[in-house]
Amino acid sequence: MIVLGVDPHKDLLVVVAVDSNGRQLDVTSVPARPRGVKSLLRWARQYSERLWAVEDVRHVAGGLMRGLLAAGEQAVWVPTQLTARYRRVGRGQGKSDPIDALAVARAALREDLPPALPEDESRVVKMLLDHREDLVGEMVRMCSRLRWLLHDLDPDFAETIPARKLHKRRWVTHVRDYFAAQTGSVGLSIAAELLDRVEELARRADQLERELHELMKAQAPQLLALPGCGPLSAARIVAETGNVRRFHSSAAFAMHTGTAPIPASSGATHRHRLNRGGNRRLNAAIHRIVITQARIHDGAQRYLERRKSMGNSRTEAIRALKRHLARHVYRLLTTAAASTRLSLPNSAPAGATG
């Protein structure tokens, strides 16, 4: 099997071919355009058995991956942090596009990465969710600027608004009433403009959350039924997991989520440490669910108490609960995927991978 590592950029795709020992065989580059993808496919035909390893920079590599999968090629996504790790351990020093592509190929060769599959409804969820997070980030920045302006205009009034509540409808109305009672000034007009923008962003973020909630009720009601799992956490799980069939086991899914514990034993001491790898957005969604369950769910509370009675600290118990939850989420997703396939007319055999 020849691995073709791809370092994608906005205008250029650099590809390095390595053999099963990680030895570089060839390097090429093409424009990051559809014609470049076609050129790459022609170049790759010299290797009868090949696997494409594409660094996971979705905004510049999505078109390439879609073109490869449409052509029936085998491909995997390589996380950027994994690429950086293999670049550091390589013999060559420095950084260049061929060095990066070589690191991508060697990472795919040595790591057990799930295969990339054609995008489905999860792409729509991911686009909406990422857009909402961008709007919320911009809204937070606007709120911060507005709060400082209010403090400059009237510190006593600014102190009446609770922290992290400035975008709420009640407090927007409160600030508007204050503006109406003031005489015009440059600072006041700027603050009013910022307030309009905050209100607009908050309204759009709420609208997107409602859209995602409806999508989750149709696509993943089993996740919404989980205690502590709201529509945004469910949407993040769906968006970052994609097609769950690409994970061959719950252990592979746990490694992808960053909830699989890392052994850190020495001598007579047997322990595990925090896994800082995996998809951190997916890990954050699972963490939010676990923290909520620890507060409201009797089963999770009993599990945490049992782990602490075994000698675990609360932090270690939380990690164990996250691993347990990742296993449960994997079962929910695979069961739903299997039932969907069975309900489709002319569905593929159960052993097919698509």
CSV table of C-alpha atoms in Angstrom, one decimal:
chain,number,residue,atom,x,y,z
A,1,MET,CA,0.0,0.0,0.0
A,2,ILE,CA,1.3,3.4,-1.1
A,3,VAL,CA,0.3,6.3,1.1
A,4,LEU,CA,-0.2,9.7,-0.6
A,5,GLY,CA,0.2,12.5,2.0
A,6,VAL,CA,-1.5,15.8,1.0
A,7,ASP,CA,-0.6,19.2,2.5
A,8,PRO,CA,-3.5,21.4,1.3
A,9,HIS,CA,-3.4,25.1,0.9
A,10,LYS,CA,-5.8,27.6,-0.6
A,11,ASP,CA,-4.0,27.7,-3.9
A,12,LEU,CA,-1.8,24.6,-3.9
A,13,LEU,CA,-1.9,20.9,-3.1
A,14,VAL,CA,1.4,19.3,-2.3
A,15,VAL,CA,1.5,15.5,-2.3
A,16,VAL,CA,4.2,13.1,-1.2
A,17,ALA,CA,4.1,9.3,-1.9
A,18,VAL,CA,5.6,7.0,0.7
A,19,ASP,CA,5.9,3.2,0.8
A,20,SER,CA,4.9,0.9,3.6
A,21,ASN,CA,8.1,1.7,5.4
A,22,GLY,CA,7.5,5.5,5.3
A,23,ARG,CA,10.2,6.0,2.7
A,24,GLN,CA,9.6,8.9,0.3
A,25,LEU,CA,9.1,7.8,-3.3
A,26,ASP,CA,7.9,10.9,-5.1
A,27,VAL,CA,6.6,14.4,-4.6
A,28,THR,CA,4.3,16.6,-6.8
A,29,SER,CA,2.2,19.7,-6.5
A,30,VAL,CA,-0.9,20.9,-8.4
A,31,PRO,CA,-3.3,23.9,-8.2
A,32,ALA,CA,-6.0,23.5,-5.5
A,33,ARG,CA,-8.7,23.5,-8.2
A,34,PRO,CA,-10.9,20.8,-9.8
A,35,ARG,CA,-8.4,20.5,-12.7
A,36,GLY,CA,-5.6,20.0,-10.1
A,37,VAL,CA,-7.6,17.1,-8.5
A,38,LYS,CA,-8.0,15.5,-11.9
A,39,SER,CA,-4.3,15.9,-12.5
A,40,LEU,CA,-3.5,14.3,-9.1
A,41,LEU,CA,-5.7,11.3,-9.9
A,42,ARG,CA,-3.9,10.7,-13.2
A,43,TRP,CA,-0.5,11.0,-11.4
A,44,ALA,CA,-1.7,8.5,-8.7
A,45,ARG,CA,-2.6,5.8,-11.1
A,46,GLN,CA,1.0,4.7,-11.2
A,47,TYR,CA,0.4,3.1,-7.7
A,48,SER,CA,-2.1,0.3,-8.0
A,49,GLU,CA,-2.8,0.2,-4.2
A,50,ARG,CA,-3.0,3.6,-2.7
A,51,LEU,CA,-4.4,5.5,0.3
A,52,TRP,CA,-4.8,9.2,0.3
A,53,ALA,CA,-4.0,10.9,3.6
A,54,VAL,CA,-5.3,14.5,3.7
A,55,GLU,CA,-4.5,17.0,6.5
A,56,ASP,CA,-7.7,17.9,8.2
A,57,VAL,CA,-8.0,21.6,7.1
A,58,ARG,CA,-11.6,21.4,6.0
A,59,HIS,CA,-12.0,24.9,4.5
A,60,VAL,CA,-9.2,24.3,2.0
A,61,ALA,CA,-9.3,20.5,1.7
A,62,GLY,CA,-13.0,19.8,1.5
A,63,GLY,CA,-13.1,20.1,-2.3
A,64,LEU,CA,-10.2,17.7,-2.7
A,65,MET,CA,-11.7,15.1,-0.4
A,66,ARG,CA,-15.0,15.2,-2.1
A,67,GLY,CA,-13.3,14.8,-5.5
A,68,LEU,CA,-11.3,11.8,-4.2
A,69,LEU,CA,-14.3,10.1,-2.7
A,70,ALA,CA,-16.4,10.7,-5.9
A,71,ALA,CA,-13.6,9.0,-7.9
A,72,GLY,CA,-13.8,5.9,-5.6
A,73,GLU,CA,-10.5,6.5,-3.8
A,74,GLN,CA,-9.6,5.4,-0.3
A,75,ALA,CA,-8.8,8.3,1.9
A,76,VAL,CA,-8.4,9.4,5.6
A,77,TRP,CA,-8.4,12.7,7.4
A,78,VAL,CA,-5.2,13.3,9.4
A,79,PRO,CA,-5.6,15.7,12.4
A,80,THR,CA,-3.3,18.7,12.2
A,81,GLN,CA,-1.9,18.0,15.7
A,82,LEU,CA,-0.9,14.5,14.5
A,83,THR,CA,0.9,16.0,11.5
A,84,ALA,CA,2.8,18.4,13.8
A,85,ARG,CA,3.9,15.5,16.0
A,86,TYR,CA,5.2,13.5,13.1
A,87,ARG,CA,7.0,16.5,11.6
A,88,ARG,CA,8.8,17.0,14.9
A,89,VAL,CA,10.1,13.4,15.0
A,90,GLY,CA,11.2,13.4,11.4
A,91,ARG,CA,14.9,13.4,10.5
A,92,GLY,CA,14.6,16.5,8.4
A,93,GLN,CA,14.7,19.8,10.1
A,94,GLY,CA,12.7,22.9,9.3
A,95,LYS,CA,9.3,23.3,7.8
A,96,SER,CA,8.1,23.2,4.2
A,97,ASP,CA,5.1,21.9,2.2
A,98,PRO,CA,6.9,18.7,1.2
A,99,ILE,CA,8.0,18.1,4.8
A,100,ASP,CA,4.4,18.6,6.0
A,101,ALA,CA,3.0,16.3,3.3
A,102,LEU,CA,5.6,13.6,4.3
A,103,ALA,CA,4.5,14.0,8.0
A,104,VAL,CA,0.9,13.6,6.9
A,105,ALA,CA,1.7,10.4,5.0
A,106,ARG,CA,3.7,8.9,7.8
A,107,ALA,CA,1.0,9.7,10.4
A,108,ALA,CA,-1.6,7.9,8.3
A,109,LEU,CA,0.8,5.0,7.8
A,110,ARG,CA,1.4,4.4,11.5
A,111,GLU,CA,-2.0,5.5,13.1
A,112,ASP,CA,-5.3,3.7,13.0
A,113,LEU,CA,-7.4,6.5,11.4
A,114,PRO,CA,-11.0,6.0,10.4
A,115,PRO,CA,-11.7,6.1,6.6
A,116,ALA,CA,-13.3,9.2,5.2
A,117,LEU,CA,-16.8,8.6,3.8
A,118,PRO,CA,-18.9,10.8,1.5
A,119,GLU,CA,-20.5,13.7,3.4
A,120,ASP,CA,-24.2,13.3,4.4
A,121,GLU,CA,-26.6,15.4,6.5
A,122,SER,CA,-23.9,16.0,9.1
A,123,ARG,CA,-22.3,18.5,6.8
A,124,VAL,CA,-25.4,20.7,6.9
A,125,VAL,CA,-25.4,20.4,10.7
A,126,LYS,CA,-21.7,21.3,10.9
A,127,MET,CA,-22.1,24.4,8.7
A,128,LEU,CA,-25.1,25.7,10.7
A,129,LEU,CA,-23.4,25.0,14.0
A,130,ASP,CA,-20.0,26.6,13.0
A,131,HIS,CA,-21.9,29.6,11.6
A,132,ARG,CA,-23.8,30.0,14.9
A,133,GLU,CA,-20.6,29.8,16.9
A,134,ASP,CA,-19.0,32.5,14.8
A,135,LEU,CA,-22.0,34.7,15.4
A,136,VAL,CA,-21.9,34.1,19.1
A,137,GLY,CA,-18.2,34.9,19.2
A,138,GLU,CA,-18.8,38.2,17.4
A,139,MET,CA,-21.7,38.9,19.7
A,140,VAL,CA,-19.5,38.4,22.8
A,141,ARG,CA,-16.9,40.8,21.4
A,142,MET,CA,-19.7,43.4,20.7
A,143,CYS,CA,-21.0,43.0,24.3
A,144,SER,CA,-17.6,43.5,25.7
A,145,ARG,CA,-17.1,46.7,23.7
A,146,LEU,CA,-20.6,47.9,24.6
A,147,ARG,CA,-20.0,47.3,28.3
A,148,TRP,CA,-16.8,49.3,28.3
A,149,LEU,CA,-18.7,52.2,26.5
A,150,LEU,CA,-21.5,52.1,29.1
A,151,HIS,CA,-18.9,52.1,31.9
A,152,ASP,CA,-17.3,55.2,30.3
A,153,LEU,CA,-20.7,56.9,30.0
A,154,ASP,CA,-22.1,56.0,33.4
A,155,PRO,CA,-20.3,53.5,35.6
A,156,ASP,CA,-23.2,53.3,38.1
A,157,PHE,CA,-25.6,52.3,35.3
A,158,ALA,CA,-23.1,49.8,33.8
A,159,GLU,CA,-22.9,48.0,37.2
A,160,THR,CA,-26.7,47.4,37.1
A,161,ILE,CA,-26.3,44.9,34.2
A,162,PRO,CA,-25.3,41.4,35.3
A,163,ALA,CA,-22.2,39.8,33.7
A,164,ARG,CA,-22.8,37.8,30.5
A,165,LYS,CA,-26.4,39.0,30.3
A,166,LEU,CA,-26.1,42.1,28.1
A,167,HIS,CA,-27.5,40.2,25.0
A,168,LYS,CA,-30.6,39.1,26.8
A,169,ARG,CA,-33.9,40.8,25.7
A,170,ARG,CA,-34.6,42.1,29.2
A,171,TRP,CA,-31.3,43.9,29.4
A,172,VAL,CA,-31.3,45.1,25.9
A,173,THR,CA,-34.6,46.9,26.7
A,174,HIS,CA,-33.1,48.2,29.9
A,175,VAL,CA,-30.2,49.8,28.0
A,176,ARG,CA,-32.5,51.2,25.4
A,177,ASP,CA,-34.6,52.9,28.1
A,178,TYR,CA,-31.4,54.4,29.5
A,179,PHE,CA,-30.4,55.7,26.1
A,180,ALA,CA,-33.8,57.3,25.6
A,181,ALA,CA,-33.4,59.3,28.7
A,182,GLN,CA,-29.9,60.7,27.8
A,183,THR,CA,-28.9,63.6,25.6
A,184,GLY,CA,-27.2,62.8,22.3
A,185,SER,CA,-23.4,62.3,22.2
A,186,VAL,CA,-20.9,60.5,20.0
A,187,GLY,CA,-20.3,57.8,22.7
A,188,LEU,CA,-24.1,57.4,23.1
A,189,SER,CA,-24.6,56.9,19.3
A,190,ILE,CA,-21.8,54.4,19.1
A,191,ALA,CA,-23.2,52.5,22.1
A,192,ALA,CA,-26.7,52.4,20.5
A,193,GLU,CA,-25.2,51.1,17.2
A,194,LEU,CA,-23.4,48.4,19.1
A,195,LEU,CA,-26.6,47.5,21.0
A,196,ASP,CA,-28.4,47.1,17.7
A,197,ARG,CA,-25.7,44.8,16.4
A,198,VAL,CA,-25.8,42.7,19.6
A,199,GLU,CA,-29.6,42.4,19.4
A,200,GLU,CA,-29.4,41.3,15.7
A,201,LEU,CA,-26.7,38.7,16.4
A,202,ALA,CA,-28.5,37.3,19.5
A,203,ARG,CA,-31.7,37.0,17.4
A,204,ARG,CA,-29.9,35.2,14.6
A,205,ALA,CA,-28.1,32.9,17.0
A,206,ASP,CA,-31.4,31.9,18.7
A,207,GLN,CA,-32.9,31.3,15.3
A,208,LEU,CA,-30.1,29.0,14.3
A,209,GLU,CA,-30.4,27.1,17.6
A,210,ARG,CA,-34.1,26.5,16.8
A,211,GLU,CA,-33.2,25.2,13.4
A,212,LEU,CA,-30.6,22.9,14.8
A,213,HIS,CA,-33.0,21.6,17.4
A,214,GLU,CA,-35.5,20.7,14.6
A,215,LEU,CA,-32.7,19.0,12.7
A,216,MET,CA,-31.7,17.0,15.8
A,217,LYS,CA,-35.2,15.9,16.4
A,218,ALA,CA,-35.3,14.4,12.9
A,219,GLN,CA,-31.7,13.1,12.7
A,220,ALA,CA,-30.7,12.2,16.2
A,221,PRO,CA,-33.6,12.0,18.7
A,222,GLN,CA,-31.7,9.3,20.6
A,223,LEU,CA,-29.1,11.9,21.5
A,224,LEU,CA,-31.7,14.5,22.7
A,225,ALA,CA,-33.1,11.8,25.0
A,226,LEU,CA,-29.8,11.6,26.8
A,227,PRO,CA,-29.9,13.3,30.2
A,228,GLY,CA,-27.9,16.5,29.9
A,229,CYS,CA,-27.7,16.6,26.1
A,230,GLY,CA,-29.2,19.7,24.6
A,231,PRO,CA,-29.6,20.4,20.9
A,232,LEU,CA,-26.3,22.2,20.5
A,233,SER,CA,-24.3,19.3,22.1
A,234,ALA,CA,-26.2,16.8,20.0
A,235,ALA,CA,-25.5,18.8,16.9
A,236,ARG,CA,-21.8,18.9,17.7
A,237,ILE,CA,-21.7,15.2,18.2
A,238,VAL,CA,-23.4,14.6,14.8
A,239,ALA,CA,-21.3,17.2,13.0
A,240,GLU,CA,-17.9,16.0,14.2
A,241,THR,CA,-18.7,12.3,14.1
A,242,GLY,CA,-20.1,12.3,10.5
A,243,ASN,CA,-20.8,8.7,9.4
A,244,VAL,CA,-20.4,6.6,12.5
A,245,ARG,CA,-19.8,3.5,10.3
A,246,ARG,CA,-16.2,4.7,9.7
A,247,PHE,CA,-15.3,3.7,13.3
A,248,HIS,CA,-14.8,0.0,13.6
A,249,SER,CA,-15.4,-0.1,17.4
A,250,SER,CA,-16.4,2.0,20.4
A,251,ALA,CA,-12.7,2.1,21.3
A,252,ALA,CA,-11.8,3.8,18.0
A,253,PHE,CA,-14.7,6.2,18.5
A,254,ALA,CA,-13.4,7.0,22.1
A,255,MET,CA,-9.9,7.7,20.7
A,256,HIS,CA,-11.5,10.0,18.1
A,257,THR,CA,-13.3,11.9,20.9
A,258,GLY,CA,-10.2,12.1,23.1
A,259,THR,CA,-12.0,10.2,25.9
A,260,ALA,CA,-9.8,7.1,25.7
A,261,PRO,CA,-7.5,7.2,28.7
A,262,ILE,CA,-3.7,7.2,28.2
A,263,PRO,CA,-1.7,4.6,30.2
A,264,ALA,CA,0.7,6.3,32.7
A,265,SER,CA,1.8,3.4,34.8
A,266,SER,CA,5.2,2.8,36.2
A,267,GLY,CA,6.4,-0.1,38.4
A,268,ALA,CA,3.7,-0.9,41.0
A,269,THR,CA,1.8,2.2,40.2
A,270,HIS,CA,-1.1,1.7,37.7
A,271,ARG,CA,-2.9,4.7,36.5
A,272,HIS,CA,-4.1,6.6,33.4
A,273,ARG,CA,-3.8,10.2,32.5
A,274,LEU,CA,-5.8,12.8,30.5
A,275,ASN,CA,-6.0,12.2,26.8
A,276,ARG,CA,-5.3,15.6,25.1
A,277,GLY,CA,-5.7,14.2,21.6
A,278,GLY,CA,-8.7,13.5,19.5
A,279,ASN,CA,-11.4,15.9,18.3
A,280,ARG,CA,-11.5,18.6,20.9
A,281,ARG,CA,-14.8,20.0,19.8
A,282,LEU,CA,-16.4,16.6,20.2
A,283,ASN,CA,-14.6,16.1,23.5
A,284,ALA,CA,-16.0,19.4,24.7
A,285,ALA,CA,-19.6,18.3,23.8
A,286,ILE,CA,-19.2,15.1,25.8
A,287,HIS,CA,-17.7,17.0,28.7
A,288,ARG,CA,-20.7,19.4,28.8
A,289,ILE,CA,-23.1,16.4,28.9
A,290,VAL,CA,-21.1,14.7,31.7
A,291,ILE,CA,-20.9,17.8,33.8
A,292,THR,CA,-24.6,18.4,33.5
A,293,GLN,CA,-25.3,14.7,34.3
A,294,ALA,CA,-23.1,15.0,37.4
A,295,ARG,CA,-25.4,17.7,38.6
A,296,ILE,CA,-28.9,16.4,37.6
A,297,HIS,CA,-28.7,12.7,36.8
A,298,ASP,CA,-29.0,10.1,39.6
A,299,GLY,CA,-27.2,7.3,37.6
A,300,ALA,CA,-24.2,9.6,36.8
A,301,GLN,CA,-24.0,10.7,40.4
A,302,ARG,CA,-24.0,7.1,41.6
A,303,TYR,CA,-21.3,6.2,39.1
A,304,LEU,CA,-19.1,9.1,40.2
A,305,GLU,CA,-19.5,8.1,43.9
A,306,ARG,CA,-18.6,4.5,43.1
A,307,ARG,CA,-15.5,5.6,41.2
A,308,LYS,CA,-14.4,7.8,44.1
A,309,SER,CA,-15.0,5.0,46.5
A,310,MET,CA,-12.5,3.0,44.4
A,311,GLY,CA,-9.8,5.7,45.1
A,312,ASN,CA,-10.4,7.9,42.1
A,313,SER,CA,-10.3,11.7,42.5
A,314,ARG,CA,-13.3,13.6,41.2
A,315,THR,CA,-11.3,14.6,38.1
A,316,GLU,CA,-10.4,10.9,37.4
A,317,ALA,CA,-14.0,9.9,38.0
A,318,ILE,CA,-15.2,12.5,35.5
A,319,ARG,CA,-12.8,11.1,32.9
A,320,ALA,CA,-14.1,7.6,33.5
A,321,LEU,CA,-17.7,8.8,33.1
A,322,LYS,CA,-16.7,10.6,29.8
A,323,ARG,CA,-15.3,7.3,28.5
A,324,HIS,CA,-18.5,5.5,29.6
A,325,LEU,CA,-20.6,8.1,27.9
A,326,ALA,CA,-18.6,7.9,24.7
A,327,ARG,CA,-19.2,4.2,24.6
A,328,HIS,CA,-23.0,4.8,25.1
A,329,VAL,CA,-23.1,7.5,22.4
A,330,TYR,CA,-21.4,5.2,20.0
A,331,ARG,CA,-24.0,2.5,20.6
A,332,LEU,CA,-26.8,5.0,20.1
A,333,LEU,CA,-25.3,6.2,16.8
A,334,THR,CA,-24.6,2.8,15.4
A,335,THR,CA,-28.0,1.5,16.3
A,336,ALA,CA,-29.6,4.4,14.6
A,337,ALA,CA,-27.4,4.0,11.5
A,338,ALA,CA,-28.3,0.3,11.3
A,339,SER,CA,-32.0,0.9,11.6
A,340,THR,CA,-31.8,3.6,8.9
A,341,ARG,CA,-30.0,1.3,6.5
A,342,LEU,CA,-32.5,-1.5,7.1
A,343,SER,CA,-35.4,0.9,6.5
A,344,LEU,CA,-34.0,2.0,3.1
A,345,PRO,CA,-35.3,0.2,0.0
A,346,ASN,CA,-32.6,-1.7,-1.9
A,347,SER,CA,-30.2,-1.2,1.0
A,348,ALA,CA,-26.7,-2.6,0.8
A,349,PRO,CA,-25.8,-5.9,2.7
A,350,ALA,CA,-25.1,-5.5,6.4
A,351,GLY,CA,-21.3,-6.0,5.8
A,352,ALA,CA,-21.0,-3.3,3.2
A,353,THR,CA,-19.1,-0.2,4.2
A,354,GLY,CA,-20.3,2.2,1.5
